[in-house]
Amino acid sequence: MKRLVCAILISMTTVAAAHGSVTKKPFGTLKDGTPIELYTIKNGGLEVSITTFGARVVAILAPDRHGKAANVALGYDNLDSYLVDKTYFGSIVGRYGNRIAFGKFSIDGHQYQVPTNDGANSLHGGPEGFSQLPWTAHEIPNGVEMTLVSKDGDMGFPGTLTVHVKYTVAHDALRIDYAATTDKTTVINVTNHTYFNLAGEGAPTILDEHLTLNADAYTPIDAGLIPTGQIAPVEGTPFDFRKSTVIGDRINQPNEQLKRGLGYDHNWVLNGVNGQMKVAAKVYDAATGRVLTVSTTEPGVQFYSGNFLAAAIPGHEGHAYPKRSGFCLETQHFPDSPNHPNFPSTLLKPGQTMHSTTIFAFSTEK
Ligand code: GLA
């Protein structure tokens, strides 16, 4: 009996320890009066703040090898900066994350033209994509669920699309579960656009961090950063991160693909099965010992080395974020998939539910 009580008590403590706290506070108001909130989820050693504006990750506090926490996500401490931000810091991008060539695609013989906002191409769902909109939110165990209903024709895309994004924090990881349904056949490619610096946001560069990518191939791009359609082996190129390699080691090599991307801004084709969870990437910062391991059910990851960052707006604590002071690992379907039948399909039909999960896990090494 005593043993049973003991066992029950132990399991109760475990359950209590596994439950984080979720708090909510106001984060400003949009011009039309929509209130914007900031949720903070704490669990174990991690603390993650997320705003309903663009469903954006505002901060991720993670311990270093000595247990000292720092915010490893670039961002702002106020809504006004997010309203003028052009970097997509922390946001959920959609309906179509990354680019669609000339904003054109066709579904069932019907041609669609979505707005172009990146030279001749469409980027991250257009000028008023999901990153620029207020989401509705409610608390869930260890997290927050964000919902957006995008009307038929929103930013040129067909179908009323209902998107749910669950952010939860447990086991030293931030987990993102996506689900979406539509009432007309459409295309969808949602991802999270957090910029990380494992030395802490405000540290001047990410070029000294060590990256591993679980990919034997990548999708080369043309001058407009649109995939050519080719699936090219990484072997023998500066795109081979199958073994942990310092990000800055090869970034300035005279390589045509690096020139086109102004550095790394490419989609890697992940080893493993589309729809099944696998490790996509691992990043290690030798100075602090922090390690970020990214796992996903998506078939690709856009590794972007922050080439367009330009310290345009002061970030958290007044920090400047210059070129390459943050990197993104955007788990995704491949850019411009609607125009490449050889890429995994991004079509979503009525009656289907799109499900996708990505986990950002934090740990430390010596
Ligand atoms: C993505 C793109 C980059 C850039 C950033 C946002 O990662 O691939 O080219 O547009 O978003 O600045």
mmCIF file of C-alpha atoms and ligand atoms in Angstrom:
data_model
loop_
_atom_site.group_PDB
_atom_site.id
_atom_site.type_symbol
_atom_site.label_atom_id
_atom_site.label_comp_id
_atom_site.label_asym_id
_atom_site.label_seq_id
_atom_site.Cartn_x
_atom_site.Cartn_y
_atom_site.Cartn_z
ATOM 1 C CA MET A 1 0.000 0.000 0.000
ATOM 2 C CA LYS A 2 2.777 2.357 1.048
ATOM 3 C CA ARG A 3 4.577 1.513 -2.188
ATOM 4 C CA LEU A 4 1.443 2.194 -4.226
ATOM 5 C CA VAL A 5 0.944 5.621 -2.587
ATOM 6 C CA CYS A 6 4.600 6.329 -3.228
ATOM 7 C CA ALA A 7 4.246 5.333 -6.888
ATOM 8 C CA ILE A 8 1.128 7.468 -7.262
ATOM 9 C CA LEU A 9 2.895 10.444 -5.663
ATOM 10 C CA ILE A 10 5.917 10.020 -7.919
ATOM 11 C CA SER A 11 3.769 9.801 -11.035
ATOM 12 C CA MET A 12 1.782 12.877 -9.903
ATOM 13 C CA THR A 13 5.002 14.870 -9.550
ATOM 14 C CA THR A 14 6.103 13.727 -13.002
ATOM 15 C CA VAL A 15 2.799 14.836 -14.478
ATOM 16 C CA ALA A 16 3.036 18.181 -12.643
ATOM 17 C CA ALA A 17 6.611 18.669 -13.849
ATOM 18 C CA ALA A 18 5.573 17.933 -17.428
ATOM 19 C CA HIS A 19 3.005 20.750 -17.331
ATOM 20 C CA GLY A 20 4.233 24.167 -18.142
ATOM 21 C CA SER A 21 2.583 27.483 -17.472
ATOM 22 C CA VAL A 22 0.885 29.551 -20.136
ATOM 23 C CA THR A 23 0.302 33.254 -19.600
ATOM 24 C CA LYS A 24 -1.199 35.918 -21.834
ATOM 25 C CA LYS A 25 -0.791 39.690 -21.965
ATOM 26 C CA PRO A 26 -1.752 42.508 -24.341
ATOM 27 C CA PHE A 27 0.818 43.289 -27.074
ATOM 28 C CA GLY A 28 -0.827 46.331 -28.679
ATOM 29 C CA THR A 29 -3.662 47.043 -31.085
ATOM 30 C CA LEU A 30 -3.933 47.116 -34.875
ATOM 31 C CA LYS A 31 -5.208 50.275 -36.633
ATOM 32 C CA ASP A 32 -8.654 48.697 -37.023
ATOM 33 C CA GLY A 33 -8.842 48.115 -33.260
ATOM 34 C CA THR A 34 -7.961 44.385 -33.266
ATOM 35 C CA PRO A 35 -6.203 43.593 -29.977
ATOM 36 C CA ILE A 36 -2.940 41.649 -30.322
ATOM 37 C CA GLU A 37 -1.768 39.333 -27.571
ATOM 38 C CA LEU A 38 1.490 37.843 -26.404
ATOM 39 C CA TYR A 39 1.433 34.315 -24.982
ATOM 40 C CA THR A 40 4.339 33.006 -22.949
ATOM 41 C CA ILE A 41 4.778 29.270 -22.456
ATOM 42 C CA LYS A 42 7.240 28.042 -19.827
ATOM 43 C CA ASN A 43 8.133 24.416 -19.385
ATOM 44 C CA GLY A 44 11.305 22.842 -18.023
ATOM 45 C CA GLY A 45 14.251 24.934 -19.146
ATOM 46 C CA LEU A 46 12.481 26.605 -22.073
ATOM 47 C CA GLU A 47 10.401 29.774 -22.291
ATOM 48 C CA VAL A 48 8.751 30.717 -25.588
ATOM 49 C CA SER A 49 6.748 33.862 -26.370
ATOM 50 C CA ILE A 50 4.370 34.014 -29.312
ATOM 51 C CA THR A 51 2.194 36.850 -30.550
ATOM 52 C CA THR A 52 -1.132 36.562 -32.337
ATOM 53 C CA PHE A 53 0.175 39.015 -34.995
ATOM 54 C CA GLY A 54 1.381 36.685 -37.732
ATOM 55 C CA ALA A 55 1.403 33.837 -35.142
ATOM 56 C CA ARG A 56 5.012 34.917 -34.627
ATOM 57 C CA VAL A 57 7.584 33.471 -32.255
ATOM 58 C CA VAL A 58 8.859 36.571 -30.444
ATOM 59 C CA ALA A 59 11.433 34.972 -28.138
ATOM 60 C CA ILE A 60 12.860 31.576 -27.166
ATOM 61 C CA LEU A 61 14.816 31.499 -23.916
ATOM 62 C CA ALA A 62 17.120 28.478 -23.828
ATOM 63 C CA PRO A 63 19.928 27.600 -21.395
ATOM 64 C CA ASP A 64 23.595 27.396 -22.385
ATOM 65 C CA ARG A 65 25.965 24.654 -21.182
ATOM 66 C CA HIS A 66 26.174 26.393 -17.767
ATOM 67 C CA GLY A 67 22.408 26.724 -17.456
ATOM 68 C CA LYS A 68 22.417 30.428 -18.314
ATOM 69 C CA ALA A 69 19.376 31.343 -20.415
ATOM 70 C CA ALA A 70 19.471 33.643 -23.436
ATOM 71 C CA ASN A 71 16.934 34.490 -26.104
ATOM 72 C CA VAL A 72 18.002 32.639 -29.254
ATOM 73 C CA ALA A 73 15.270 34.068 -31.551
ATOM 74 C CA LEU A 74 15.616 37.403 -33.332
ATOM 75 C CA GLY A 75 12.633 39.696 -32.847
ATOM 76 C CA TYR A 76 11.138 42.820 -31.330
ATOM 77 C CA ASP A 77 9.653 43.677 -27.962
ATOM 78 C CA ASN A 78 6.830 45.766 -29.474
ATOM 79 C CA LEU A 79 4.062 45.383 -32.052
ATOM 80 C CA ASP A 80 4.914 48.572 -34.003
ATOM 81 C CA SER A 81 8.240 47.096 -35.096
ATOM 82 C CA TYR A 82 6.522 43.897 -36.268
ATOM 83 C CA LEU A 83 4.050 46.006 -38.281
ATOM 84 C CA VAL A 84 6.854 47.536 -40.383
ATOM 85 C CA ASP A 85 9.185 44.508 -40.316
ATOM 86 C CA LYS A 86 10.193 43.109 -43.720
ATOM 87 C CA THR A 87 12.132 40.078 -42.444
ATOM 88 C CA TYR A 88 9.215 37.792 -41.445
ATOM 89 C CA PHE A 89 10.824 37.378 -37.984
ATOM 90 C CA GLY A 90 9.268 34.400 -36.199
ATOM 91 C CA SER A 91 6.172 34.335 -38.377
ATOM 92 C CA ILE A 92 4.012 31.660 -39.870
ATOM 93 C CA VAL A 93 4.348 32.256 -43.601
ATOM 94 C CA GLY A 94 1.562 31.232 -45.978
ATOM 95 C CA ARG A 95 -0.523 30.426 -47.807
ATOM 96 C CA TYR A 96 2.541 29.598 -49.818
ATOM 97 C CA GLY A 97 5.848 29.814 -47.950
ATOM 98 C CA ASN A 98 8.753 30.794 -50.205
ATOM 99 C CA ARG A 99 8.356 31.591 -53.895
ATOM 100 C CA ILE A 100 5.944 30.899 -56.734
ATOM 101 C CA ALA A 101 7.432 31.877 -60.111
ATOM 102 C CA PHE A 102 5.711 34.973 -61.522
ATOM 103 C CA GLY A 103 2.895 34.323 -59.008
ATOM 104 C CA LYS A 104 1.351 31.938 -61.560
ATOM 105 C CA PHE A 105 0.094 28.378 -61.250
ATOM 106 C CA SER A 106 -2.817 26.324 -62.480
ATOM 107 C CA ILE A 107 -5.152 23.878 -60.784
ATOM 108 C CA ASP A 108 -7.440 21.608 -62.811
ATOM 109 C CA GLY A 109 -6.793 23.703 -65.915
ATOM 110 C CA HIS A 110 -7.688 26.978 -64.185
ATOM 111 C CA GLN A 111 -4.897 29.606 -64.196
ATOM 112 C CA TYR A 112 -4.307 31.621 -61.034
ATOM 113 C CA GLN A 113 -2.292 34.829 -60.699
ATOM 114 C CA VAL A 114 -1.338 35.767 -57.129
ATOM 115 C CA PRO A 115 0.315 39.114 -56.289
ATOM 116 C CA THR A 116 4.054 39.373 -56.929
ATOM 117 C CA ASN A 117 6.016 40.947 -54.078
ATOM 118 C CA ASP A 118 9.600 39.764 -54.674
ATOM 119 C CA GLY A 119 10.693 41.062 -58.054
ATOM 120 C CA ALA A 120 8.696 39.113 -60.610
ATOM 121 C CA ASN A 121 7.745 36.398 -58.113
ATOM 122 C CA SER A 122 5.370 35.818 -55.237
ATOM 123 C CA LEU A 123 7.010 35.363 -51.814
ATOM 124 C CA HIS A 124 5.567 33.988 -48.565
ATOM 125 C CA GLY A 125 1.922 34.235 -49.596
ATOM 126 C CA GLY A 126 2.051 37.786 -50.982
ATOM 127 C CA PRO A 127 2.153 41.268 -49.448
ATOM 128 C CA GLU A 128 -0.571 40.488 -46.891
ATOM 129 C CA GLY A 129 0.194 36.866 -46.263
ATOM 130 C CA PHE A 130 -0.355 35.025 -42.977
ATOM 131 C CA SER A 131 2.653 36.735 -41.346
ATOM 132 C CA GLN A 132 0.885 40.107 -41.599
ATOM 133 C CA LEU A 133 -2.493 39.076 -40.166
ATOM 134 C CA PRO A 134 -3.985 38.788 -36.688
ATOM 135 C CA TRP A 135 -4.662 35.175 -35.697
ATOM 136 C CA THR A 136 -7.150 34.110 -33.044
ATOM 137 C CA ALA A 137 -5.688 32.154 -30.166
ATOM 138 C CA HIS A 138 -6.631 29.990 -27.251
ATOM 139 C CA GLU A 139 -4.634 28.274 -24.566
ATOM 140 C CA ILE A 140 -4.045 24.521 -24.820
ATOM 141 C CA PRO A 141 -2.039 22.286 -22.451
ATOM 142 C CA ASN A 142 1.600 23.531 -22.517
ATOM 143 C CA GLY A 143 0.861 25.899 -25.336
ATOM 144 C CA VAL A 144 -1.327 27.978 -27.551
ATOM 145 C CA GLU A 145 -3.368 27.164 -30.639
ATOM 146 C CA MET A 146 -3.543 29.853 -33.322
ATOM 147 C CA THR A 147 -6.285 29.827 -35.967
ATOM 148 C CA LEU A 148 -6.704 31.751 -39.197
ATOM 149 C CA VAL A 149 -9.535 31.579 -41.696
ATOM 150 C CA SER A 150 -8.307 32.825 -45.056
ATOM 151 C CA LYS A 151 -11.247 33.608 -47.359
ATOM 152 C CA ASP A 152 -11.677 32.285 -50.890
ATOM 153 C CA GLY A 153 -9.567 34.570 -53.104
ATOM 154 C CA ASP A 154 -7.410 35.890 -50.238
ATOM 155 C CA MET A 155 -4.131 37.043 -51.851
ATOM 156 C CA GLY A 156 -5.379 35.445 -55.079
ATOM 157 C CA PHE A 157 -5.520 31.853 -53.778
ATOM 158 C CA PRO A 158 -8.636 29.706 -54.286
ATOM 159 C CA GLY A 159 -10.756 28.253 -51.485
ATOM 160 C CA THR A 160 -11.588 29.253 -47.948
ATOM 161 C CA LEU A 161 -8.654 27.839 -46.030
ATOM 162 C CA THR A 162 -8.827 27.196 -42.287
ATOM 163 C CA VAL A 163 -5.412 26.863 -40.687
ATOM 164 C CA HIS A 164 -4.624 25.740 -37.133
ATOM 165 C CA VAL A 165 -1.118 26.077 -35.729
ATOM 166 C CA LYS A 166 -0.452 24.555 -32.308
ATOM 167 C CA TYR A 167 2.652 25.726 -30.511
ATOM 168 C CA THR A 168 3.557 23.584 -27.494
ATOM 169 C CA VAL A 169 6.609 23.507 -25.260
ATOM 170 C CA ALA A 170 7.720 20.297 -23.528
ATOM 171 C CA HIS A 171 10.850 18.181 -23.143
ATOM 172 C CA ASP A 172 13.091 21.181 -23.978
ATOM 173 C CA ALA A 173 11.467 21.527 -27.367
ATOM 174 C CA LEU A 174 9.118 23.839 -29.196
ATOM 175 C CA ARG A 175 6.718 21.754 -31.241
ATOM 176 C CA ILE A 176 4.604 23.161 -34.069
ATOM 177 C CA ASP A 177 1.629 21.180 -35.363
ATOM 178 C CA TYR A 178 -0.077 22.496 -38.472
ATOM 179 C CA ALA A 179 -3.489 21.466 -39.808
ATOM 180 C CA ALA A 180 -5.439 22.950 -42.710
ATOM 181 C CA THR A 181 -8.645 22.329 -44.628
ATOM 182 C CA THR A 182 -10.159 23.990 -47.686
ATOM 183 C CA ASP A 183 -13.509 24.169 -49.463
ATOM 184 C CA LYS A 184 -11.953 24.356 -52.988
ATOM 185 C CA THR A 185 -8.839 22.687 -54.332
ATOM 186 C CA THR A 186 -5.898 24.951 -53.540
ATOM 187 C CA VAL A 187 -2.159 24.932 -52.815
ATOM 188 C CA ILE A 188 -0.630 25.317 -49.367
ATOM 189 C CA ASN A 189 2.909 25.484 -47.956
ATOM 190 C CA VAL A 190 3.024 26.868 -44.425
ATOM 191 C CA THR A 191 6.156 27.127 -42.329
ATOM 192 C CA ASN A 192 7.708 29.029 -39.471
ATOM 193 C CA HIS A 193 10.247 31.749 -40.249
ATOM 194 C CA THR A 194 12.118 32.101 -36.944
ATOM 195 C CA TYR A 195 15.689 33.433 -37.206
ATOM 196 C CA PHE A 196 17.985 31.783 -34.678
ATOM 197 C CA ASN A 197 21.307 32.804 -33.254
ATOM 198 C CA LEU A 198 22.365 30.141 -30.752
ATOM 199 C CA ALA A 199 24.853 32.519 -29.108
ATOM 200 C CA GLY A 200 21.820 34.691 -28.281
ATOM 201 C CA GLU A 201 20.035 37.244 -30.491
ATOM 202 C CA GLY A 202 22.200 40.328 -30.844
ATOM 203 C CA ALA A 203 25.368 38.253 -31.310
ATOM 204 C CA PRO A 204 26.922 39.599 -34.529
ATOM 205 C CA THR A 205 27.036 36.492 -36.726
ATOM 206 C CA ILE A 206 25.866 32.935 -37.296
ATOM 207 C CA LEU A 207 28.785 32.145 -39.608
ATOM 208 C CA ASP A 208 30.680 30.426 -36.759
ATOM 209 C CA GLU A 209 27.865 27.987 -35.913
ATOM 210 C CA HIS A 210 28.171 24.332 -36.958
ATOM 211 C CA LEU A 211 25.430 22.973 -39.217
ATOM 212 C CA THR A 212 24.405 19.459 -40.152
ATOM 213 C CA LEU A 213 21.667 18.896 -42.750
ATOM 214 C CA ASN A 214 20.188 15.446 -43.273
ATOM 215 C CA ALA A 215 20.052 15.779 -47.049
ATOM 216 C CA ASP A 216 21.862 14.133 -49.964
ATOM 217 C CA ALA A 217 20.328 16.603 -52.443
ATOM 218 C CA TYR A 218 19.075 20.153 -52.831
ATOM 219 C CA THR A 219 17.053 22.110 -55.368
ATOM 220 C CA PRO A 220 19.286 24.553 -57.326
ATOM 221 C CA ILE A 221 17.818 27.968 -58.147
ATOM 222 C CA ASP A 222 17.756 30.424 -61.031
ATOM 223 C CA ALA A 223 18.628 34.123 -60.723
ATOM 224 C CA GLY A 224 15.187 34.864 -59.192
ATOM 225 C CA LEU A 225 15.723 32.185 -56.491
ATOM 226 C CA ILE A 226 13.182 29.916 -58.183
ATOM 227 C CA PRO A 227 14.081 26.205 -58.307
ATOM 228 C CA THR A 228 15.161 25.086 -61.753
ATOM 229 C CA GLY A 229 13.328 21.788 -61.127
ATOM 230 C CA GLN A 230 16.542 19.847 -60.822
ATOM 231 C CA ILE A 231 17.219 17.707 -57.727
ATOM 232 C CA ALA A 232 21.001 17.925 -57.472
ATOM 233 C CA PRO A 233 23.336 15.881 -55.281
ATOM 234 C CA VAL A 234 25.140 17.916 -52.588
ATOM 235 C CA GLU A 235 28.222 15.719 -52.918
ATOM 236 C CA GLY A 236 31.313 17.753 -53.741
ATOM 237 C CA THR A 237 29.532 21.128 -53.354
ATOM 238 C CA PRO A 238 29.358 23.785 -50.594
ATOM 239 C CA PHE A 239 25.805 22.484 -50.060
ATOM 240 C CA ASP A 240 27.041 19.263 -48.499
ATOM 241 C CA PHE A 241 26.269 19.574 -44.770
ATOM 242 C CA ARG A 242 25.896 15.846 -44.183
ATOM 243 C CA LYS A 243 28.806 16.157 -41.781
ATOM 244 C CA SER A 244 28.759 19.010 -39.272
ATOM 245 C CA THR A 245 30.397 22.021 -40.988
ATOM 246 C CA VAL A 246 30.890 25.623 -39.907
ATOM 247 C CA ILE A 247 28.324 27.726 -41.816
ATOM 248 C CA GLY A 248 30.855 30.370 -42.890
ATOM 249 C CA ASP A 249 33.525 27.917 -44.097
ATOM 250 C CA ARG A 250 32.381 27.748 -47.730
ATOM 251 C CA ILE A 251 29.814 30.565 -47.996
ATOM 252 C CA ASN A 252 32.147 32.817 -50.018
ATOM 253 C CA GLN A 253 33.331 30.158 -52.437
ATOM 254 C CA PRO A 254 33.022 31.127 -56.114
ATOM 255 C CA ASN A 255 29.978 28.966 -56.648
ATOM 256 C CA GLU A 256 27.193 30.062 -59.016
ATOM 257 C CA GLN A 257 24.440 28.800 -56.664
ATOM 258 C CA LEU A 258 25.893 30.678 -53.687
ATOM 259 C CA LYS A 259 26.109 33.805 -55.860
ATOM 260 C CA ARG A 260 22.454 33.501 -56.840
ATOM 261 C CA GLY A 261 21.368 33.021 -53.237
ATOM 262 C CA LEU A 262 23.755 35.710 -51.946
ATOM 263 C CA GLY A 263 24.829 32.932 -49.615
ATOM 264 C CA TYR A 264 22.702 30.000 -48.494
ATOM 265 C CA ASP A 265 19.049 30.462 -49.417
ATOM 266 C CA HIS A 266 18.112 27.071 -50.833
ATOM 267 C CA ASN A 267 15.815 24.144 -50.274
ATOM 268 C CA TRP A 268 17.421 20.869 -49.184
ATOM 269 C CA VAL A 269 15.671 17.606 -50.048
ATOM 270 C CA LEU A 270 15.526 15.746 -46.756
ATOM 271 C CA ASN A 271 16.521 12.104 -46.507
ATOM 272 C CA GLY A 272 13.605 10.071 -45.204
ATOM 273 C CA VAL A 273 9.952 9.851 -46.060
ATOM 274 C CA ASN A 274 7.661 12.803 -46.807
ATOM 275 C CA GLY A 275 4.989 12.792 -44.065
ATOM 276 C CA GLN A 276 7.140 10.912 -41.556
ATOM 277 C CA MET A 277 9.151 12.472 -38.747
ATOM 278 C CA LYS A 278 12.906 12.622 -39.324
ATOM 279 C CA VAL A 279 15.787 14.825 -38.221
ATOM 280 C CA ALA A 280 16.252 17.663 -40.715
ATOM 281 C CA ALA A 281 19.054 19.689 -39.176
ATOM 282 C CA LYS A 282 21.304 20.178 -36.205
ATOM 283 C CA VAL A 283 23.116 23.392 -35.269
ATOM 284 C CA TYR A 284 25.811 23.671 -32.608
ATOM 285 C CA ASP A 285 27.278 26.844 -31.148
ATOM 286 C CA ALA A 286 30.711 26.105 -29.693
ATOM 287 C CA ALA A 287 30.836 29.314 -27.615
ATOM 288 C CA THR A 288 27.724 28.530 -25.548
ATOM 289 C CA GLY A 289 27.318 24.788 -26.140
ATOM 290 C CA ARG A 290 23.730 25.284 -27.336
ATOM 291 C CA VAL A 291 22.406 22.733 -29.818
ATOM 292 C CA LEU A 292 19.254 23.054 -31.892
ATOM 293 C CA THR A 293 17.888 19.875 -33.462
ATOM 294 C CA VAL A 294 15.093 20.292 -35.998
ATOM 295 C CA SER A 295 12.829 17.361 -36.853
ATOM 296 C CA THR A 296 9.959 17.454 -39.294
ATOM 297 C CA THR A 297 7.397 15.532 -41.308
ATOM 298 C CA GLU A 298 8.020 17.908 -44.258
ATOM 299 C CA PRO A 299 10.035 16.796 -47.308
ATOM 300 C CA GLY A 300 12.325 19.865 -47.404
ATOM 301 C CA VAL A 301 14.030 22.575 -45.420
ATOM 302 C CA GLN A 302 15.010 26.067 -46.561
ATOM 303 C CA PHE A 303 18.314 26.917 -44.940
ATOM 304 C CA TYR A 304 18.580 30.695 -45.192
ATOM 305 C CA SER A 305 21.717 32.331 -43.818
ATOM 306 C CA GLY A 306 20.092 35.719 -43.183
ATOM 307 C CA ASN A 307 21.630 37.308 -46.282
ATOM 308 C CA PHE A 308 19.028 40.074 -46.531
ATOM 309 C CA LEU A 309 19.193 41.112 -42.857
ATOM 310 C CA ALA A 310 20.337 44.729 -42.706
ATOM 311 C CA ALA A 311 19.808 45.998 -39.142
ATOM 312 C CA ALA A 312 16.794 47.950 -40.427
ATOM 313 C CA ILE A 313 14.930 48.182 -37.108
ATOM 314 C CA PRO A 314 16.424 47.770 -33.596
ATOM 315 C CA GLY A 315 15.534 44.376 -32.160
ATOM 316 C CA HIS A 316 15.154 43.057 -28.611
ATOM 317 C CA GLU A 317 17.048 45.235 -26.122
ATOM 318 C CA GLY A 318 17.987 47.620 -28.941
ATOM 319 C CA HIS A 319 20.150 44.978 -30.632
ATOM 320 C CA ALA A 320 21.061 45.463 -34.290
ATOM 321 C CA TYR A 321 20.561 42.467 -36.563
ATOM 322 C CA PRO A 322 23.040 42.828 -39.439
ATOM 323 C CA LYS A 323 23.475 40.521 -42.446
ATOM 324 C CA ARG A 324 23.958 36.900 -41.347
ATOM 325 C CA SER A 325 23.287 37.501 -37.659
ATOM 326 C CA GLY A 326 20.450 34.957 -37.764
ATOM 327 C CA PHE A 327 19.633 31.813 -39.750
ATOM 328 C CA CYS A 328 16.320 30.177 -40.604
ATOM 329 C CA LEU A 329 15.516 26.508 -40.998
ATOM 330 C CA GLU A 330 12.118 26.641 -42.685
ATOM 331 C CA THR A 331 10.724 23.123 -42.907
ATOM 332 C CA GLN A 332 8.553 23.036 -45.992
ATOM 333 C CA HIS A 333 7.440 21.627 -49.309
ATOM 334 C CA PHE A 334 9.774 22.800 -52.037
ATOM 335 C CA PRO A 335 9.505 26.374 -53.374
ATOM 336 C CA ASP A 336 7.431 26.769 -56.550
ATOM 337 C CA SER A 337 6.088 23.197 -56.254
ATOM 338 C CA PRO A 338 2.820 24.059 -58.076
ATOM 339 C CA ASN A 339 4.956 24.537 -61.230
ATOM 340 C CA HIS A 340 7.122 21.413 -60.797
ATOM 341 C CA PRO A 341 5.236 18.118 -61.172
ATOM 342 C CA ASN A 342 8.374 16.225 -60.057
ATOM 343 C CA PHE A 343 8.242 17.888 -56.587
ATOM 344 C CA PRO A 344 6.007 16.546 -53.763
ATOM 345 C CA SER A 345 2.528 17.978 -54.280
ATOM 346 C CA THR A 346 1.233 20.986 -52.325
ATOM 347 C CA LEU A 347 -2.366 20.484 -53.502
ATOM 348 C CA LEU A 348 -5.078 20.377 -50.862
ATOM 349 C CA LYS A 349 -8.562 19.228 -51.800
ATOM 350 C CA PRO A 350 -11.899 19.613 -50.028
ATOM 351 C CA GLY A 351 -12.389 16.756 -47.555
ATOM 352 C CA GLN A 352 -8.639 16.382 -46.979
ATOM 353 C CA THR A 353 -6.719 17.720 -43.985
ATOM 354 C CA MET A 354 -3.130 18.847 -44.368
ATOM 355 C CA HIS A 355 -1.106 17.787 -41.310
ATOM 356 C CA SER A 356 2.482 18.733 -40.648
ATOM 357 C CA THR A 357 4.723 18.773 -37.564
ATOM 358 C CA THR A 358 8.082 20.378 -36.848
ATOM 359 C CA ILE A 359 10.030 20.175 -33.582
ATOM 360 C CA PHE A 360 12.776 22.577 -32.537
ATOM 361 C CA ALA A 361 14.594 20.791 -29.685
ATOM 362 C CA PHE A 362 17.243 22.482 -27.532
ATOM 363 C CA SER A 363 20.081 20.788 -25.702
ATOM 364 C CA THR A 364 23.723 21.522 -24.863
ATOM 365 C CA GLU A 365 27.081 19.949 -25.569
ATOM 366 C CA LYS A 366 30.512 20.615 -24.138
HETATM 367 C C1 GLA B 1 13.081 33.199 -47.196
HETATM 368 C C2 GLA B 1 13.569 33.370 -48.563
HETATM 369 C C3 GLA B 1 14.645 34.419 -48.600
HETATM 370 C C4 GLA B 1 14.127 35.718 -48.022
HETATM 371 C C5 GLA B 1 13.602 35.459 -46.646
HETATM 372 C C6 GLA B 1 12.936 36.683 -46.059
HETATM 373 O O1 GLA B 1 13.910 32.500 -46.412
HETATM 374 O O2 GLA B 1 14.037 32.186 -49.138
HETATM 375 O O3 GLA B 1 15.078 34.642 -49.923
HETATM 376 O O4 GLA B 1 13.122 36.248 -48.843
HETATM 377 O O5 GLA B 1 12.653 34.447 -46.642
HETATM 378 O O6 GLA B 1 13.745 37.809 -46.130
#
